[in-house]
Amino acid sequence: MTAISVATSHTKKFMKLTISIFCTRFNSSKCKTAAKMAVARIKLLRNKREAVMRQMRRDIALLLRSGQDATARIRVEHVIREHNVFAANEFIELFCELVVSRLSIIAKRRECPADLKEGIASLLFASPRCSEIPELVALRKIFEKKYGKILCLQLLICDLIVA
């Protein structure tokens, strides 16, 4: 090998490395996997929560029959809180399914599509708050790579202002 060919191959390797560091591409398969795994985990949590809520309702009925109204009120607050978490998880599940169905659009465009802004912003908002769904953190990292941290923060702020 001549010195010129060695230098050319080193230059090509360096350029590939530089491009891979600074221009990370969107990996749609990782996004799809994370979103589908989040949906599966939410379904698993839903079944668990439903069983817990059924048992809590039975306990409340027993407490009311026995005349322990104060304790029953406290338990009702827990049931209401669980129901709210249950409803929030349903929204997260729907937004994950939306991301999976629109993945081809997300991969093609550099900017976040207008019809997906609410869904992506909601997933970004939920990721640190839903510790029982670690796949949301993976989705957050994927979207931060795709759109940048600043745009992700802008999406969150716009979503909070609208809400």
Coordinates of C-alpha atoms in Angstrom, one line a residue:
M1 CA 0.0 0.0 0.0
T2 CA 1.2 3.4 -0.8
A3 CA 1.2 6.3 1.6
I4 CA -1.6 8.0 -0.3
S5 CA -4.0 5.0 -0.1
V6 CA -3.3 4.6 3.6
A7 CA -4.0 8.3 4.2
T8 CA -7.2 8.1 2.1
S9 CA -8.5 5.1 4.1
H10 CA -7.7 6.9 7.4
T11 CA -9.5 10.0 6.2
K12 CA -12.5 8.0 5.2
K13 CA -12.6 6.2 8.6
F14 CA -12.3 9.5 10.4
M15 CA -15.1 11.1 8.3
K16 CA -17.4 8.1 9.0
L17 CA -16.6 8.4 12.7
T18 CA -17.3 12.1 12.7
I19 CA -20.6 11.7 10.9
S20 CA -21.7 9.0 13.2
I21 CA -20.9 11.1 16.3
F22 CA -22.5 14.4 15.2
C23 CA -25.2 13.1 12.9
T24 CA -27.0 10.4 14.8
R25 CA -29.8 9.0 12.7
F26 CA -33.2 8.2 13.9
N27 CA -33.6 4.5 14.5
S28 CA -37.2 3.7 13.8
S29 CA -36.9 0.0 14.9
K30 CA -35.7 1.1 18.4
C31 CA -38.6 3.6 18.6
K32 CA -41.1 1.0 17.5
T33 CA -39.7 -1.6 19.9
A34 CA -39.8 0.8 22.9
A35 CA -43.3 2.0 22.1
K36 CA -44.6 -1.6 21.7
M37 CA -42.9 -2.7 24.9
A38 CA -44.4 0.3 26.7
V39 CA -47.9 -0.7 25.5
A40 CA -47.3 -4.3 26.7
R41 CA -46.1 -3.1 30.1
I42 CA -49.2 -0.8 30.4
K43 CA -51.5 -3.7 29.7
L44 CA -49.7 -5.7 32.3
L45 CA -50.0 -2.9 34.8
R46 CA -53.7 -2.4 33.9
N47 CA -54.5 -6.0 34.8
K48 CA -52.7 -5.7 38.1
R49 CA -54.4 -2.4 38.9
E50 CA -57.8 -3.7 38.1
A51 CA -57.3 -6.6 40.5
V52 CA -56.1 -4.3 43.2
M53 CA -59.0 -1.9 42.7
R54 CA -61.6 -4.7 42.8
Q55 CA -60.2 -5.8 46.1
M56 CA -60.1 -2.3 47.5
R57 CA -63.8 -1.8 46.5
R58 CA -64.7 -5.0 48.4
D59 CA -62.8 -3.8 51.4
I60 CA -64.7 -0.4 51.2
A61 CA -68.0 -2.3 51.1
L62 CA -67.1 -4.3 54.2
L63 CA -66.0 -1.2 56.0
L64 CA -69.3 0.6 55.2
R65 CA -71.3 -2.4 56.4
S66 CA -69.4 -2.5 59.6
G67 CA -69.9 1.3 60.2
Q68 CA -66.3 2.5 59.7
D69 CA -67.1 5.4 57.5
A70 CA -63.9 7.4 58.2
T71 CA -61.7 4.5 57.2
A72 CA -63.9 3.9 54.1
R73 CA -63.4 7.5 53.0
I74 CA -59.7 7.2 53.1
R75 CA -59.8 4.0 51.1
V76 CA -62.1 5.7 48.6
E77 CA -59.5 8.4 48.1
H78 CA -57.0 5.6 47.2
V79 CA -59.4 4.0 44.7
I80 CA -59.9 7.4 43.1
R81 CA -56.1 8.0 42.8
E82 CA -55.7 4.5 41.3
H83 CA -58.5 5.2 38.9
N84 CA -56.8 8.4 37.8
V85 CA -53.4 6.6 37.2
F86 CA -55.3 4.0 35.3
A87 CA -56.8 6.6 33.0
A88 CA -53.5 8.3 32.5
N89 CA -51.9 5.0 31.5
E90 CA -54.7 4.6 28.9
F91 CA -53.7 7.9 27.3
I92 CA -50.0 6.9 27.3
E93 CA -50.9 3.6 25.7
L94 CA -52.9 5.4 23.0
F95 CA -50.0 7.9 22.3
C96 CA -47.5 5.0 22.0
E97 CA -49.8 3.2 19.5
L98 CA -50.1 6.5 17.6
V99 CA -46.3 6.8 17.4
V100 CA -46.0 3.2 16.1
S101 CA -48.7 3.8 13.5
R102 CA -47.1 7.1 12.3
L103 CA -43.5 5.9 12.5
S104 CA -42.9 6.2 8.7
I105 CA -43.9 9.9 8.9
I106 CA -41.7 10.5 11.9
A107 CA -38.7 8.8 10.1
K108 CA -39.1 10.8 6.9
R109 CA -39.5 14.3 8.4
R110 CA -36.8 16.3 10.2
E111 CA -39.4 18.3 12.1
C112 CA -42.1 17.0 14.4
P113 CA -45.4 16.6 12.5
A114 CA -48.2 18.8 13.8
D115 CA -50.6 16.0 14.4
L116 CA -48.0 14.2 16.5
K117 CA -46.9 17.1 18.7
E118 CA -49.4 16.5 21.4
G119 CA -48.7 12.7 21.6
I120 CA -44.9 13.1 21.6
A121 CA -45.0 16.0 24.1
S122 CA -47.3 13.9 26.4
L123 CA -44.9 10.9 26.2
L124 CA -42.0 13.3 27.0
F125 CA -43.9 14.7 29.9
A126 CA -44.9 11.3 31.3
S127 CA -41.5 9.7 31.1
P128 CA -40.0 11.0 34.3
R129 CA -43.4 10.8 36.1
C130 CA -44.2 7.2 35.3
S131 CA -41.4 5.3 36.9
E132 CA -43.2 1.9 36.5
I133 CA -42.9 2.3 32.7
P134 CA -39.1 2.5 32.0
E135 CA -39.7 2.3 28.2
L136 CA -40.9 5.9 28.2
V137 CA -37.4 7.0 29.2
A138 CA -36.0 5.1 26.2
L139 CA -38.7 6.8 24.0
R140 CA -37.7 10.2 25.4
K141 CA -34.0 9.6 24.6
I142 CA -35.0 8.6 21.0
F143 CA -37.1 11.7 20.5
E144 CA -34.4 13.9 22.0
K145 CA -31.9 12.5 19.5
K146 CA -34.4 13.0 16.6
Y147 CA -35.7 16.5 17.4
G148 CA -33.1 17.8 19.9
K149 CA -33.4 18.6 23.5
I150 CA -34.5 22.2 22.9
L151 CA -37.3 21.3 20.6
C152 CA -38.5 18.6 23.1
L153 CA -38.6 21.3 25.8
Q154 CA -40.5 23.6 23.5
L155 CA -43.0 20.8 22.8
L156 CA -43.5 20.3 26.5
I157 CA -43.9 24.0 27.2
C158 CA -46.4 24.4 24.4
D159 CA -48.3 21.3 25.6
L160 CA -48.4 22.7 29.2
I161 CA -49.6 26.1 28.0
V162 CA -52.4 24.6 25.9
A163 CA -53.5 22.4 28.7

